[in-house]
Coordinates of C-alpha atoms and ligand atoms in Angstrom, one line a residue:
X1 CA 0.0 0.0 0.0
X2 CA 1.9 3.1 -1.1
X3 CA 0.2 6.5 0.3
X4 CA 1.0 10.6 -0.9
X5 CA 0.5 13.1 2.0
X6 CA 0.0 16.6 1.6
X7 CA 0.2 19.0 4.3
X8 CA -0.5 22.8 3.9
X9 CA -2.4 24.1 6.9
X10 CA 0.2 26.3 8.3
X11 CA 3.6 27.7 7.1
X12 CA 5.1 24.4 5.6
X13 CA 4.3 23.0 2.3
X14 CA 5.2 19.7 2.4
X15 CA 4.3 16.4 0.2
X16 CA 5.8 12.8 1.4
X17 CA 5.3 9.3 -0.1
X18 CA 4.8 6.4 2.5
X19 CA 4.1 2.7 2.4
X20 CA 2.7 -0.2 4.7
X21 CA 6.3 -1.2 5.7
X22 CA 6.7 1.8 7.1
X23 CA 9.1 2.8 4.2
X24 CA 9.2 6.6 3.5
X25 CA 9.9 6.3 -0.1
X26 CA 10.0 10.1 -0.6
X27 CA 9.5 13.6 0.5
X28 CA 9.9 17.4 0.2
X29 CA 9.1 20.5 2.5
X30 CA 9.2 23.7 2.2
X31 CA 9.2 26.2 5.5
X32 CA 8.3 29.7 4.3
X33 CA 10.7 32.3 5.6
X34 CA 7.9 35.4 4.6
X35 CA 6.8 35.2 8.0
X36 CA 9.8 35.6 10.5
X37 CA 9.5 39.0 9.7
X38 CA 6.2 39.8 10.6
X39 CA 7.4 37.7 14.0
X40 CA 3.8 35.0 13.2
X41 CA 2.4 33.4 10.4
X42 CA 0.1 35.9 8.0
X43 CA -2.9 33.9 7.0
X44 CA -2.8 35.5 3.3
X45 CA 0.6 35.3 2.9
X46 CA 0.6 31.9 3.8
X47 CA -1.9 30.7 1.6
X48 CA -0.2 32.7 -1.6
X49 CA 2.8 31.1 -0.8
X50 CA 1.7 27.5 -0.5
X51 CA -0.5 28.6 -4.2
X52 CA 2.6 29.1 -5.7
X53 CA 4.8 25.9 -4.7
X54 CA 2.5 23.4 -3.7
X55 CA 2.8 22.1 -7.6
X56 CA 6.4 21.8 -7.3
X57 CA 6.8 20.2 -4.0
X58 CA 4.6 17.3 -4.8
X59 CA 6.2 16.8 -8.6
X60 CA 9.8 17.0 -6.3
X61 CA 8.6 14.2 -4.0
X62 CA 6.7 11.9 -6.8
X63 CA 10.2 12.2 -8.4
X64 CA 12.8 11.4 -5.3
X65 CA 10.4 8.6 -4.6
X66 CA 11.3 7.2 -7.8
X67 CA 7.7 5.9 -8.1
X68 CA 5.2 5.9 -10.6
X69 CA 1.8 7.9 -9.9
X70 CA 0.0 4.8 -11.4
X71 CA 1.5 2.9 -8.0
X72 CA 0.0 5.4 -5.6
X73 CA -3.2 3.8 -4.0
X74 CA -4.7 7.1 -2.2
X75 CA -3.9 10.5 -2.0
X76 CA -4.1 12.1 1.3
X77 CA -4.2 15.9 2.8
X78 CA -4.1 17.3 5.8
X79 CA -7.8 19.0 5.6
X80 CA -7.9 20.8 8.8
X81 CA -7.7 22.5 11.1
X82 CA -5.5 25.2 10.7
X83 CA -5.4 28.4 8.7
X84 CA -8.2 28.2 6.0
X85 CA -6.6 29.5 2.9
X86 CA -3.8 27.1 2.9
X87 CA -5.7 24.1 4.2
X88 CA -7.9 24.6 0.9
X89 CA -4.5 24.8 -1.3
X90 CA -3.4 21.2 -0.2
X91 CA -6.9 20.0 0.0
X92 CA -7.8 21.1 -3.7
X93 CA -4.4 19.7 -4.9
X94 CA -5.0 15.7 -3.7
X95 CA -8.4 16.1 -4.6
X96 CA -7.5 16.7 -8.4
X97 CA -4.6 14.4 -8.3
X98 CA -7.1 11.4 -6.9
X99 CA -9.6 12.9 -9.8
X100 CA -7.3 12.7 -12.3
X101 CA -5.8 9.2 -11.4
X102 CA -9.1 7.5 -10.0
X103 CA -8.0 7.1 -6.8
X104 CA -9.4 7.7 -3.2
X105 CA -9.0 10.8 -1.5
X106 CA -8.6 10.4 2.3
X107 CA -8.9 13.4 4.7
X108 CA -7.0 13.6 7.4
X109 CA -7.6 15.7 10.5
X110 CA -4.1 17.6 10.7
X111 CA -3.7 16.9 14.7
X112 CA -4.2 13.0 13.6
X113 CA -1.0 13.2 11.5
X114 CA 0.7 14.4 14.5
X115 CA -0.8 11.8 16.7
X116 CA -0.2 8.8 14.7
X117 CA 3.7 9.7 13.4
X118 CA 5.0 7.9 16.1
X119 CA 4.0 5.2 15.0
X120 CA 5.6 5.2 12.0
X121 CA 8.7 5.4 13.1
X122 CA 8.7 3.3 16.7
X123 CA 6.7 0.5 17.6
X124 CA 3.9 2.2 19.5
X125 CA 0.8 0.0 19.6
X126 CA -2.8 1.1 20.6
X127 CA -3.7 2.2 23.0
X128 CA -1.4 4.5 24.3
X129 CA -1.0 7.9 26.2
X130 CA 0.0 11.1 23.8
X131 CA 0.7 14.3 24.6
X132 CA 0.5 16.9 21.9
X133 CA 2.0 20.4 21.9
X134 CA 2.2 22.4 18.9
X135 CA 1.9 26.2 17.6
X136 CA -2.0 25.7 18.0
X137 CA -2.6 23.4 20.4
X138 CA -1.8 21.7 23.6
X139 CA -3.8 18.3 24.4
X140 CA -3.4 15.2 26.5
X141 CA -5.3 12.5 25.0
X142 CA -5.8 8.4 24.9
X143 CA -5.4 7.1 21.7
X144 CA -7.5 4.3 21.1
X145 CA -7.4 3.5 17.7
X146 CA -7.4 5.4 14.6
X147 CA -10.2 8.0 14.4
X148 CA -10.5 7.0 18.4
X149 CA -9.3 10.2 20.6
X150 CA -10.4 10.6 24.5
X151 CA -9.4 13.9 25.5
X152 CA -8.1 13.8 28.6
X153 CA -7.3 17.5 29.3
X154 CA -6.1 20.5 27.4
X155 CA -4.9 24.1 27.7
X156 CA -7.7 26.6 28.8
X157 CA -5.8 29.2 27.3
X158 CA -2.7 29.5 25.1
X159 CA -1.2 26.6 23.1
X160 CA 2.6 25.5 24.6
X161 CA 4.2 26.2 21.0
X162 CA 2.1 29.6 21.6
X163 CA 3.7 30.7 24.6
X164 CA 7.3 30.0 23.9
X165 CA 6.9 32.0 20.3
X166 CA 5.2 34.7 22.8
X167 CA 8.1 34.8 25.4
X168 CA 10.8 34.5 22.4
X169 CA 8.8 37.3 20.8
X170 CA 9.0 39.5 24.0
X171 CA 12.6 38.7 24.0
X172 CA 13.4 39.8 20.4
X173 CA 14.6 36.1 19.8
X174 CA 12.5 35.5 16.3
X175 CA 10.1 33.4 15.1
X176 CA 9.6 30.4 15.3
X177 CA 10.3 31.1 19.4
X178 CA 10.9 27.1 20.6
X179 CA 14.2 26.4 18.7
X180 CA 15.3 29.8 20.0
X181 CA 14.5 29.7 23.4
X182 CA 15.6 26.0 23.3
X183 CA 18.9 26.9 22.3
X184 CA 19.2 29.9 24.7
X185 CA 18.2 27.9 27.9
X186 CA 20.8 25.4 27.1
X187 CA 23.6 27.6 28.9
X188 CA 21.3 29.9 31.3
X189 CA 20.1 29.0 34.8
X190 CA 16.5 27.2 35.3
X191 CA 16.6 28.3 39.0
X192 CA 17.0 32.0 38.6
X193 CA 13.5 33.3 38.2
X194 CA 10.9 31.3 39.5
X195 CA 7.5 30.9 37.8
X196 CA 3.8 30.2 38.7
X197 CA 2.6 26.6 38.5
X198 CA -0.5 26.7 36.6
X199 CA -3.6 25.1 37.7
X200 CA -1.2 23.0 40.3
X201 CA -4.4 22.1 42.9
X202 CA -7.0 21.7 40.1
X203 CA -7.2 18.8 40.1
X204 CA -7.5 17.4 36.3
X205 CA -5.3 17.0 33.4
X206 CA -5.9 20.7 31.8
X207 CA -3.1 23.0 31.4
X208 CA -2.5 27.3 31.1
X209 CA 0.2 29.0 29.8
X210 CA -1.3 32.5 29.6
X211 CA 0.0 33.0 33.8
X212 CA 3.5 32.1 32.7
X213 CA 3.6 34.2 29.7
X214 CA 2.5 37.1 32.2
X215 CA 4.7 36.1 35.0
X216 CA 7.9 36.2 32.1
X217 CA 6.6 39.8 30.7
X218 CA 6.8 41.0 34.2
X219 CA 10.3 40.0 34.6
X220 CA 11.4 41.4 30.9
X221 CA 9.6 44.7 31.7
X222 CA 11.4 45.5 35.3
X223 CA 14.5 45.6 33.3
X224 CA 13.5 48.7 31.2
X225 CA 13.9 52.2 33.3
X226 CA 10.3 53.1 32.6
X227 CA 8.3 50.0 32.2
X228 CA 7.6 49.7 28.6
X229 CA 8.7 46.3 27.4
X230 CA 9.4 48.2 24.1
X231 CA 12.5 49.6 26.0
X232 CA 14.5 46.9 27.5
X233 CA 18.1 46.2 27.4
X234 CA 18.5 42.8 28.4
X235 CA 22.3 40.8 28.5
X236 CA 22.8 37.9 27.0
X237 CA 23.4 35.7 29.9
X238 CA 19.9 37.4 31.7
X239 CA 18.0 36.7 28.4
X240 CA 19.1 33.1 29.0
X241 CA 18.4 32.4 32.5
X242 CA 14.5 33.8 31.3
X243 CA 14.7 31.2 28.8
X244 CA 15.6 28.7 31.1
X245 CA 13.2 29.2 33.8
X246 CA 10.5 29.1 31.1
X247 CA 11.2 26.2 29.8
X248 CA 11.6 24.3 33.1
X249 CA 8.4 25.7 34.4
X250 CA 6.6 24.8 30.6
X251 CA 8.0 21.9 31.2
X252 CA 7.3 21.3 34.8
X253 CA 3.7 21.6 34.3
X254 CA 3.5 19.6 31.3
X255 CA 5.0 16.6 33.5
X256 CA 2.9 17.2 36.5
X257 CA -0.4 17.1 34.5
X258 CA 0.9 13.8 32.5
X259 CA 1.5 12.2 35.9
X260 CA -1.9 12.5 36.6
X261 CA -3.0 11.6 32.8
X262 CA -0.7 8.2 33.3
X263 CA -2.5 7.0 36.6
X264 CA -6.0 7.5 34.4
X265 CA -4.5 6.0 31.2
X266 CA -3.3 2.9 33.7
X267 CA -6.3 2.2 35.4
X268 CA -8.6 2.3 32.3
X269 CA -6.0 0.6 29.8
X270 CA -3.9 -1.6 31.9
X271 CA -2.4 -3.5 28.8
X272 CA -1.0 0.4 27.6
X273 CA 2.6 0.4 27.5
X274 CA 3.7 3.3 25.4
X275 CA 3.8 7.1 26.4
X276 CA 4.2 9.3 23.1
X277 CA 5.1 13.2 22.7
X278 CA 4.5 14.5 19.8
X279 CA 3.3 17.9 17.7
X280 CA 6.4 21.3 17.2
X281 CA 7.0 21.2 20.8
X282 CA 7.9 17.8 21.1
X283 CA 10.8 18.9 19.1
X284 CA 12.8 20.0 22.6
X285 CA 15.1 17.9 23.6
X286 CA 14.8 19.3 27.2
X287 CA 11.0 18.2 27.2
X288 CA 11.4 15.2 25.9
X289 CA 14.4 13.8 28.4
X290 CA 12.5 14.9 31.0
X291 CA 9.1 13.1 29.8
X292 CA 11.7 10.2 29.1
X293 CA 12.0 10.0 32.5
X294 CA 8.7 10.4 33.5
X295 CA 7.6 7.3 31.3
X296 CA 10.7 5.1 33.1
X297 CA 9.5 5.8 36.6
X298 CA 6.2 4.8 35.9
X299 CA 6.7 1.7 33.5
X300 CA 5.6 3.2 30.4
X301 CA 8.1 3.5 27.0
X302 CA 8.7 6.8 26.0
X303 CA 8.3 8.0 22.3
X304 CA 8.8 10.9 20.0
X305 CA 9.2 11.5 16.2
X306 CA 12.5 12.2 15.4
X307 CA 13.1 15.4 15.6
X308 CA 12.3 16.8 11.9
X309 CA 9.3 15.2 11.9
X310 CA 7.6 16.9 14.9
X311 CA 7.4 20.1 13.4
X312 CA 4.9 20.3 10.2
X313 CA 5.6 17.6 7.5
X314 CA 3.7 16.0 4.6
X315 CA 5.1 11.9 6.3
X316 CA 3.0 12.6 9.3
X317 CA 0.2 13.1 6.8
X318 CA 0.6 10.4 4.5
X319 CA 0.9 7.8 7.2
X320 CA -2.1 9.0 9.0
X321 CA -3.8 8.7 5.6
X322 CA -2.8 5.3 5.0
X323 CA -3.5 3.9 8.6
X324 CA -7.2 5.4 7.5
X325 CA -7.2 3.9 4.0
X326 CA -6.1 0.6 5.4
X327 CA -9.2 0.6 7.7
X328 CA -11.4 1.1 4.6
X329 CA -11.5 5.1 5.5
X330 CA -12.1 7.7 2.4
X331 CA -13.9 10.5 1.8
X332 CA -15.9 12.0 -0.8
X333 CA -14.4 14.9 -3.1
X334 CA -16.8 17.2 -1.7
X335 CA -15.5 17.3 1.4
X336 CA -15.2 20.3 2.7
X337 CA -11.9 21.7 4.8
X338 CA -12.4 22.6 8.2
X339 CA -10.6 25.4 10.1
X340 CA -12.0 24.1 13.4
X341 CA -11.6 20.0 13.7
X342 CA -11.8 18.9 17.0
X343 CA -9.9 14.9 17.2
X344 CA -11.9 13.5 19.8
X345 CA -15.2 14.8 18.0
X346 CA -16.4 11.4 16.1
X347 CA -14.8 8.1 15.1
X348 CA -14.6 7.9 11.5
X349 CA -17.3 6.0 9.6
X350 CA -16.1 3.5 6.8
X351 CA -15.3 4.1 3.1
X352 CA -18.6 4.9 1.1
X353 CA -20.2 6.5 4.0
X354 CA -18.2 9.6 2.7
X355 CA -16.1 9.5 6.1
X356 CA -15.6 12.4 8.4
X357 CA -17.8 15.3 6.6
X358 CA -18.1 19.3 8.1
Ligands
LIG1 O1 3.5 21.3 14.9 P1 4.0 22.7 14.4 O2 5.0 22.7 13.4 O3 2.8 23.6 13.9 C1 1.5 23.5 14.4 O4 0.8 22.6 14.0 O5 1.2 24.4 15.2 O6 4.5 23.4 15.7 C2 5.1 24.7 15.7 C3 5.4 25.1 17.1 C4 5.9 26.6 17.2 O7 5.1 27.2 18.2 C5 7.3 26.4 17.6 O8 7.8 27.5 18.4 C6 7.3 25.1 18.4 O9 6.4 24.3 17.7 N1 8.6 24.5 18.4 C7 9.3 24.4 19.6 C8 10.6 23.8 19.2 N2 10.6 23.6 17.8 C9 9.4 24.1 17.4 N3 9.0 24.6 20.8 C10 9.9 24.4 21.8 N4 11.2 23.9 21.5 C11 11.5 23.6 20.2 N5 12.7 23.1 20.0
LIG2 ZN1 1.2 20.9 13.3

């Protein structure tokens, strides 16, 4: 079974070929640098952008995989959610290819291709524990089985990609913030300022960045003379130990609420073995020793995408779109794209039922 994913619903254009042996026979990205300016992703800009290379990134992929177009057996797209105009770019695109070539076109809820990448590259088996932290959004969740989310908490507030592109952003470190703020916490001190723990005594699995993101403009704006955050001068070594004490407390809570999430995920699915972080975030080498860890100490094997696949990619999306297609999931071509797709919403419904429709 041999699988083309297209992925277009934020600031990568990407297109990957995958098959059942877990063989990624081909792929090609593009991360659009129009944004870093503007210090965000602009939803027009985006969508133009992805309009004018979408063509070539899937033509560069179909030709590094070496395969014939005849030898694809579905075409998937990441079809939501995310930002509109380029979700419809990537969605239009595998819907003309499936037209043209008579083959099924599967839609695939972008947070799924995050979800399920992991399996793809280690052995993680159903069901397991995953926790997902992107630019967008921030979710502990049971995966059952394809199509089979239960939501087991999530951010009340800001996403945790969010808030470290917001405290890199108050820093005047770029975008995208993470890689920055990674690389700058790396030689500051963890212990210098400390943070708020977010919705420590509540109780349940949810999480809130917003408090930290406050707590860290505080900090930035006591060192300018007059207050305005517009007017600090902040050392290198300073602007690292903020960096630092962010990311341990981001990271702090994340841990805390997965402890919980594990003791729920044990008691309901004893036979789970497999904690999995995945989604931009997961990308952090800090996070991901320390959710290591957390997995040992409580019997559970930790994994994560490697690394370039846990930012946007078009393999995530292809092998979510063939774990669908080889449970008999497709969808019509009128399906429509969805800026707003929640994963635990529905489980899908089999091919011919026209699958997971708006
Ligand atoms: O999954 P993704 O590529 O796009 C969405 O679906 O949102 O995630 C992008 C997010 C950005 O917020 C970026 O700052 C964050 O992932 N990110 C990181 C790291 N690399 C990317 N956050 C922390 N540490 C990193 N190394
Ligand atoms: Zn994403």
């Amino acid at each position: 079974m041999i699988v083309l994913g297209i992925e277009s619903s934020c600031d990568e254009t990407a297109a990957a070929i995958v098959n059942d042996k877990k063989e990624i026979l081909g792929q090609s990205l593009l991360s659009q640098e129009e944004h870093k300016v503007f210090g965000g992703v602009v939803p027009e800009i985006a969508a133009r952008s992805h309009l004018d290379h979408i063509d070539e990134i899937i033509e560069h992929c179909i030709k590094k995989s070496g395969i014939s177009l005849k030898d694809i057996d579905t075409i998937a797209a990441s079809s939501g959610p995310g930002l509109i105009g380029g979700v419809v770019v990537g969605v239009m695109a595998a819907k003309a290819l499936a037209l043209a070539l008579n083959k099924p076109f599967v839609a695939v809820n972008h947070l799924e291709g995050h979800a399920l990448c992991a399996r793809l590259t280690s052995n993680v088996e159903y069901p397991y524990l995953l926790l997902l932290v992107s630019g967008g959004h921030c979710q502990i969740l049971i995966v059952k089985d394809v199509g089979d989310f239960e939501r087991l908490g999530t951010t009340i507030d800001d996403a945790a990609g969010e808030a470290f592109d917001k405290v890199a952003k108050m820093l005047n470190l770029g975008y995208p913030g993470g890689p920055m703020i990674e690389k700058m916490a790396s030689v500051g001190n963890e212990n210098r300022f400390v943070l708020p723990r977010p919705l420590h005594n509540s109780g349940d699995c949810n999480l809130s960045f917003s408090g930290l993101k406050t707590a860290v403009r505080k900090i930035i704006e006591s060192y300018a003379q007059d207050g305005n955050i517009a007017h600090t001068i902040i050392n290198k070594q300073d602007t690292a130990d903020i960096c630092a004490s962010f990311q341990y407390a981001a990271t702090r809570s994340l841990c805390e609420k997965l402890e919980l999430a594990i003791k729920i995920f044990k008691q309901k699915y004893p036979q789970g073995k497999d904690l999995v972080v995945s989604g931009g975030v997961a990308a952090n080498t800090y996070l991901r020793s320390h959710l290591k860890e957390l997995a040992e100490q409580n019997g559970l094997i930790f994994s994560a995408p490697p690394i370039q696949y846990c930012t946007d990619n078009g393999v995530m999306i292809a092998w979510a779109g063939l774990e669908r297609f080889a449970k008999g999931y497709t969808n019509e071509l009128d399906f429509k794209p969805r800026p707003r797709w929640p994963l635990d919403e529905n489980a899908p419904k089999a091919a011919g039922a026209g699958g997971v429709k708006a």
